[in-house]
Coordinates of C-alpha atoms in Angstrom, one line a residue:
X9 CA -36.0 -129.0 -40.6
X10 CA -38.5 -131.4 -39.2
X11 CA -36.0 -134.3 -39.3
X12 CA -33.3 -132.1 -37.7
X13 CA -35.5 -131.0 -34.9
X14 CA -36.7 -134.5 -34.2
X15 CA -33.2 -136.0 -34.3
X16 CA -31.9 -133.2 -32.0
X17 CA -34.8 -133.6 -29.5
X18 CA -34.2 -137.4 -29.5
X19 CA -30.5 -136.9 -28.7
X20 CA -31.5 -134.5 -25.9
X21 CA -34.1 -136.9 -24.7
X22 CA -31.5 -139.7 -24.3
X23 CA -29.4 -137.4 -22.2
X24 CA -32.4 -136.5 -20.1
X25 CA -33.1 -140.3 -19.6
X26 CA -29.5 -140.8 -18.4
X27 CA -29.9 -138.0 -15.9
X28 CA -33.3 -139.4 -14.8
X29 CA -31.6 -142.8 -14.1
X30 CA -28.7 -141.1 -12.3
X31 CA -31.1 -139.3 -9.9
X32 CA -33.3 -142.3 -9.3
X33 CA -30.3 -144.5 -8.4
X34 CA -29.1 -141.6 -6.1
X35 CA -25.9 -141.0 -8.0
X36 CA -27.0 -137.4 -7.9
X37 CA -29.2 -135.8 -5.2
X38 CA -31.1 -132.5 -4.9
X39 CA -27.9 -130.7 -3.9
X40 CA -26.2 -131.9 -7.0
X41 CA -29.2 -130.9 -9.1
X42 CA -29.1 -127.4 -7.6
X43 CA -25.3 -127.1 -8.2
X44 CA -25.6 -128.1 -11.9
X45 CA -28.6 -125.7 -12.3
X46 CA -26.6 -122.8 -10.9
X47 CA -23.6 -123.6 -13.0
X48 CA -25.8 -123.6 -16.1
X49 CA -27.7 -120.5 -15.2
X50 CA -24.9 -118.4 -13.8
X51 CA -21.9 -119.5 -15.9
X52 CA -22.6 -121.5 -19.0
X53 CA -25.6 -119.8 -20.5
X54 CA -24.2 -116.2 -20.0
X55 CA -20.8 -117.2 -21.6
X56 CA -22.7 -118.9 -24.5
X57 CA -24.5 -115.6 -25.2
X58 CA -21.3 -113.6 -25.2
X59 CA -19.5 -116.0 -27.6
X60 CA -22.5 -115.9 -30.0
X61 CA -22.2 -112.2 -30.3
X62 CA -18.5 -112.4 -31.2
X63 CA -19.2 -112.0 -34.9
X64 CA -18.7 -109.4 -37.6
X65 CA -21.2 -106.5 -37.7
X66 CA -23.8 -107.1 -40.3
X67 CA -26.8 -104.7 -40.9
X68 CA -29.0 -107.7 -41.7
X69 CA -28.2 -109.3 -38.4
X70 CA -29.1 -106.1 -36.6
X71 CA -32.3 -105.8 -38.5
X72 CA -33.2 -109.4 -37.7
X73 CA -32.4 -108.8 -34.0
X74 CA -34.7 -105.8 -33.8
X75 CA -37.5 -107.8 -35.5
X76 CA -36.9 -110.7 -33.1
X77 CA -37.4 -108.3 -30.2
X78 CA -40.7 -107.1 -31.6
X79 CA -41.9 -110.6 -32.4
X80 CA -40.8 -111.9 -29.0
X81 CA -42.7 -109.1 -27.2
X82 CA -45.8 -109.8 -29.3
X83 CA -45.6 -113.6 -28.6
X84 CA -45.4 -113.0 -24.8
X85 CA -48.4 -110.7 -24.9
X86 CA -50.3 -113.3 -26.9
X87 CA -49.4 -116.0 -24.3
X88 CA -50.7 -113.8 -21.5
X89 CA -54.0 -113.3 -23.3
X90 CA -54.5 -117.0 -24.1
X91 CA -53.5 -118.3 -20.7
X92 CA -55.6 -115.7 -18.9
X93 CA -58.7 -116.5 -21.0
X94 CA -58.4 -120.3 -20.7
X95 CA -57.1 -120.7 -17.2
X96 CA -59.5 -119.0 -14.8
X97 CA -59.2 -118.5 -11.0
X98 CA -62.3 -120.7 -10.4
X99 CA -60.2 -123.7 -11.6
X100 CA -58.5 -123.7 -8.2
X101 CA -55.9 -122.1 -6.1
X102 CA -53.1 -123.2 -8.4
X103 CA -54.4 -121.2 -11.4
X104 CA -51.4 -118.9 -11.2
X105 CA -49.0 -121.9 -11.4
X106 CA -50.9 -123.1 -14.5
X107 CA -50.9 -119.7 -16.2
X108 CA -47.1 -119.2 -15.6
X109 CA -46.2 -122.6 -16.9
X110 CA -48.6 -122.3 -19.9
X111 CA -47.0 -119.1 -21.2
X112 CA -43.4 -119.0 -20.2
X113 CA -41.0 -121.3 -22.2
X114 CA -37.8 -123.0 -21.3
X115 CA -36.1 -120.9 -23.9
X116 CA -32.8 -121.0 -22.2
X117 CA -32.2 -124.6 -21.0
X118 CA -34.0 -126.2 -24.0
X119 CA -34.1 -123.4 -26.5
X120 CA -30.4 -122.6 -26.7
X121 CA -29.1 -126.1 -27.4
X122 CA -32.0 -126.9 -29.8
X123 CA -31.8 -123.7 -31.8
X124 CA -28.0 -123.8 -31.7
X125 CA -28.0 -127.2 -33.3
X126 CA -30.6 -126.5 -35.9
X127 CA -30.0 -122.8 -36.8
X128 CA -26.5 -122.3 -35.6
X129 CA -25.1 -119.2 -33.9
X130 CA -27.3 -116.9 -35.9
X131 CA -30.4 -118.6 -34.4
X132 CA -29.0 -118.2 -30.8
X133 CA -28.1 -114.6 -31.7
X134 CA -31.8 -114.0 -32.4
X135 CA -32.9 -116.1 -29.5
X136 CA -31.2 -113.7 -27.1
X137 CA -33.9 -111.2 -28.0
X138 CA -36.6 -113.7 -26.9
X139 CA -34.7 -114.4 -23.7
X140 CA -34.6 -110.6 -22.9
X141 CA -38.4 -110.4 -23.3
X142 CA -38.7 -113.6 -21.2
X143 CA -36.8 -112.0 -18.4
X144 CA -38.8 -108.7 -18.6
X145 CA -42.2 -110.4 -18.7
X146 CA -41.5 -113.2 -16.2
X147 CA -40.2 -110.7 -13.6
X148 CA -43.1 -108.4 -14.0
X149 CA -46.3 -110.2 -15.1
X150 CA -44.9 -113.5 -13.8
X151 CA -44.2 -112.2 -10.3
X152 CA -47.6 -110.5 -10.3
X153 CA -49.1 -113.9 -10.9
X154 CA -47.1 -115.6 -8.2
X155 CA -47.2 -112.9 -5.5
X156 CA -50.5 -111.2 -6.5
X157 CA -48.8 -107.9 -6.6
X158 CA -46.0 -106.0 -8.4
X159 CA -42.9 -104.4 -6.9
X160 CA -39.9 -102.6 -8.4
X161 CA -37.6 -104.8 -6.3
X162 CA -38.7 -107.9 -8.3
X163 CA -38.2 -106.1 -11.6
X164 CA -34.8 -105.0 -10.5
X165 CA -33.8 -108.6 -9.7
X166 CA -34.8 -109.6 -13.2
X167 CA -32.8 -106.8 -14.8
X168 CA -29.6 -107.8 -12.9
X169 CA -30.0 -111.5 -13.7
X170 CA -26.8 -113.0 -15.2
X171 CA -28.5 -113.7 -18.6
X172 CA -29.8 -110.1 -18.9
X173 CA -26.4 -108.6 -18.0
X174 CA -24.5 -111.1 -20.3
X175 CA -26.8 -110.1 -23.1
X176 CA -26.2 -106.4 -22.5
X177 CA -22.4 -107.0 -22.5
X178 CA -22.6 -109.2 -25.6
X179 CA -24.6 -106.5 -27.5
X180 CA -22.2 -103.8 -26.4
X181 CA -19.2 -105.8 -27.6
X182 CA -21.0 -106.6 -30.9
X183 CA -21.9 -103.0 -31.8
X184 CA -18.4 -101.6 -30.7
X185 CA -16.8 -104.6 -32.5
X186 CA -14.6 -105.3 -29.6
X187 CA -13.1 -108.8 -30.0
X188 CA -12.3 -111.1 -27.1
X189 CA -8.7 -112.4 -27.4
X190 CA -8.7 -115.7 -29.3
X191 CA -7.2 -117.8 -26.4
X192 CA -9.8 -116.6 -24.0
X193 CA -12.6 -116.9 -26.6
X194 CA -11.6 -120.5 -27.3
X195 CA -11.8 -121.3 -23.6
X196 CA -15.3 -119.6 -23.4
X197 CA -16.4 -121.7 -26.4
X198 CA -15.4 -124.9 -24.6
X199 CA -17.6 -123.8 -21.7
X200 CA -20.4 -122.9 -24.0
X201 CA -20.3 -126.4 -25.5
X202 CA -21.4 -127.7 -22.1
X203 CA -24.8 -126.1 -22.5
X204 CA -26.7 -128.9 -24.2
X205 CA -25.7 -131.9 -21.9
X206 CA -26.0 -129.8 -18.7
X207 CA -29.4 -128.4 -19.7
X208 CA -30.8 -131.8 -20.4
X209 CA -29.4 -133.3 -17.3
X210 CA -31.1 -130.6 -15.2
X211 CA -34.4 -131.4 -17.0
X212 CA -33.8 -135.1 -16.3
X213 CA -33.1 -134.5 -12.6
X214 CA -36.4 -132.5 -12.4
X215 CA -38.5 -135.2 -14.1
X216 CA -37.0 -137.8 -11.8
X217 CA -38.4 -135.9 -8.8
X218 CA -41.9 -136.0 -10.0
X219 CA -44.5 -138.7 -9.0
X220 CA -44.9 -140.2 -12.5
X221 CA -48.0 -142.2 -11.7
X222 CA -49.8 -139.3 -10.1
X223 CA -48.7 -137.0 -12.8
X224 CA -50.0 -139.2 -15.6
X225 CA -53.5 -139.5 -13.9
X226 CA -54.0 -135.7 -13.4
X227 CA -56.1 -134.6 -16.4
X228 CA -55.5 -130.9 -15.5
X229 CA -51.8 -131.3 -16.3
X230 CA -52.7 -132.4 -19.8
X231 CA -55.0 -129.4 -20.2
X232 CA -52.2 -127.0 -19.3
X233 CA -49.8 -128.9 -21.4
X234 CA -52.0 -128.6 -24.5
X235 CA -52.2 -124.9 -24.0
X236 CA -48.5 -124.6 -23.6
X237 CA -47.3 -127.0 -26.3
X238 CA -49.9 -126.8 -28.9
X239 CA -52.4 -123.9 -28.7
X240 CA -50.0 -121.0 -27.9
X241 CA -47.4 -122.1 -30.6
X242 CA -50.1 -122.6 -33.2
X243 CA -51.5 -119.1 -32.5
X244 CA -48.0 -117.8 -32.7
X245 CA -47.7 -118.9 -36.4
X246 CA -50.2 -116.5 -37.9
X247 CA -48.9 -113.7 -35.6
X248 CA -45.4 -114.2 -37.0
X249 CA -46.8 -114.2 -40.5
X250 CA -48.1 -110.6 -39.9
X251 CA -44.5 -109.5 -39.2
X252 CA -43.1 -110.8 -42.5
X253 CA -39.9 -111.9 -40.8
X254 CA -36.8 -113.5 -42.2
X255 CA -37.2 -117.3 -42.0
X256 CA -34.5 -117.7 -39.4
X257 CA -36.0 -115.1 -37.1
X258 CA -39.6 -116.5 -37.4
X259 CA -38.4 -120.1 -36.8
X260 CA -36.3 -119.0 -33.8
X261 CA -39.2 -117.3 -32.2
X262 CA -41.6 -120.2 -32.9
X263 CA -39.2 -122.8 -31.5
X264 CA -38.7 -120.7 -28.4
X265 CA -42.5 -120.3 -27.9
X266 CA -43.0 -124.1 -28.5
X267 CA -40.5 -125.1 -25.9
X268 CA -41.8 -126.8 -22.7
X269 CA -42.6 -124.9 -19.5
X270 CA -39.8 -122.9 -18.0
X271 CA -37.8 -124.2 -15.0
X272 CA -38.3 -120.6 -13.7
X273 CA -41.9 -121.5 -12.9
X274 CA -40.8 -124.0 -10.2
X275 CA -38.2 -121.6 -8.9
X276 CA -40.7 -118.8 -8.7
X277 CA -43.2 -121.1 -7.0
X278 CA -40.6 -122.0 -4.3
X279 CA -39.7 -118.3 -3.9
X280 CA -43.2 -117.1 -3.5
X281 CA -44.5 -120.0 -1.5
X282 CA -46.8 -121.4 -4.1
X283 CA -47.4 -125.1 -5.0
X284 CA -43.9 -125.9 -6.4
X285 CA -44.6 -129.6 -6.6
X286 CA -47.5 -129.0 -9.0
X287 CA -45.3 -126.6 -11.0
X288 CA -42.6 -129.3 -11.2
X289 CA -45.1 -131.8 -12.5
X290 CA -46.2 -129.4 -15.3
X291 CA -42.6 -128.9 -16.2
X292 CA -41.9 -132.6 -16.3
X293 CA -44.9 -133.5 -18.4
X294 CA -44.4 -130.7 -20.9
X295 CA -40.7 -131.6 -21.2
X296 CA -41.5 -135.2 -22.1
X297 CA -44.4 -134.4 -24.5
X298 CA -42.4 -131.6 -26.3
X299 CA -40.3 -134.3 -27.9
X300 CA -43.4 -135.2 -30.0
X301 CA -45.1 -131.8 -30.3
X302 CA -42.2 -129.6 -31.3
X303 CA -41.2 -131.4 -34.5
X304 CA -44.9 -131.4 -35.7
X305 CA -45.2 -127.6 -35.0
X306 CA -42.0 -126.9 -36.9
X307 CA -43.3 -129.0 -39.8
X308 CA -46.5 -127.0 -39.9
X309 CA -44.6 -123.7 -39.6
X310 CA -42.3 -124.6 -42.5
X311 CA -45.3 -124.9 -44.8
X312 CA -46.7 -121.5 -44.0
X313 CA -44.0 -119.2 -42.8

């Protein structure tokens, strides 16, 4: 799986480089970036989740999904503990940005195409459990970090997000075994296939907006990146061993946890008037470094899980 992960990340990296160049030569501007992001977040990803659940009912799949929910919840709690212990308020006013980016993964934009390519639809099926937990935690704990308080309004926004609703619809269709007509499902599959290129183009556009020179000189960025890309995923491995999960479930959760920082961190920073430029720099650096760290983590996990 190490070779598969590395090859897939390399392919995704080339798409990201193309998007980087397109943004730098002004073929695409910030409005275009926003449009592609919205298309991916509001249309492509939700449709992909629904198509993945259009499969025959299998008790083993259901058992794996429930285990994935439990493991994803435990992984997020572990991330909260580690980021809270290692990133302290005395580090500066942007500690909330660092904590958010250290524990929340880009499990949608990066995780879906990567896991889909390596583990297939079954992996994306299990990944949906991680994404539900991501939404619940990021719109509760994550908002508390950004806004320094919690409100039911923010939780409600997370629960009505397109991905959360799409997952509920997909699960309902799966358990009721309601099949989408083949002509419509084929069209939805075409749209779902857009996920990988669009996701990596969004990542490339975001990296292109960062001050590369300044970013590479900021040692604090590397500290946060090490926590995100190495420490938390490494601590996730023994946690997953305690669950005695099927290999596909454990690898799905590990890959999701090892993904670079979530784009949601920058969106949240903008929304709650935090330092979104710094958040974008963390996202950019972790996205580039993940091409190296993720295959190594998967190689380690393969030996012990």
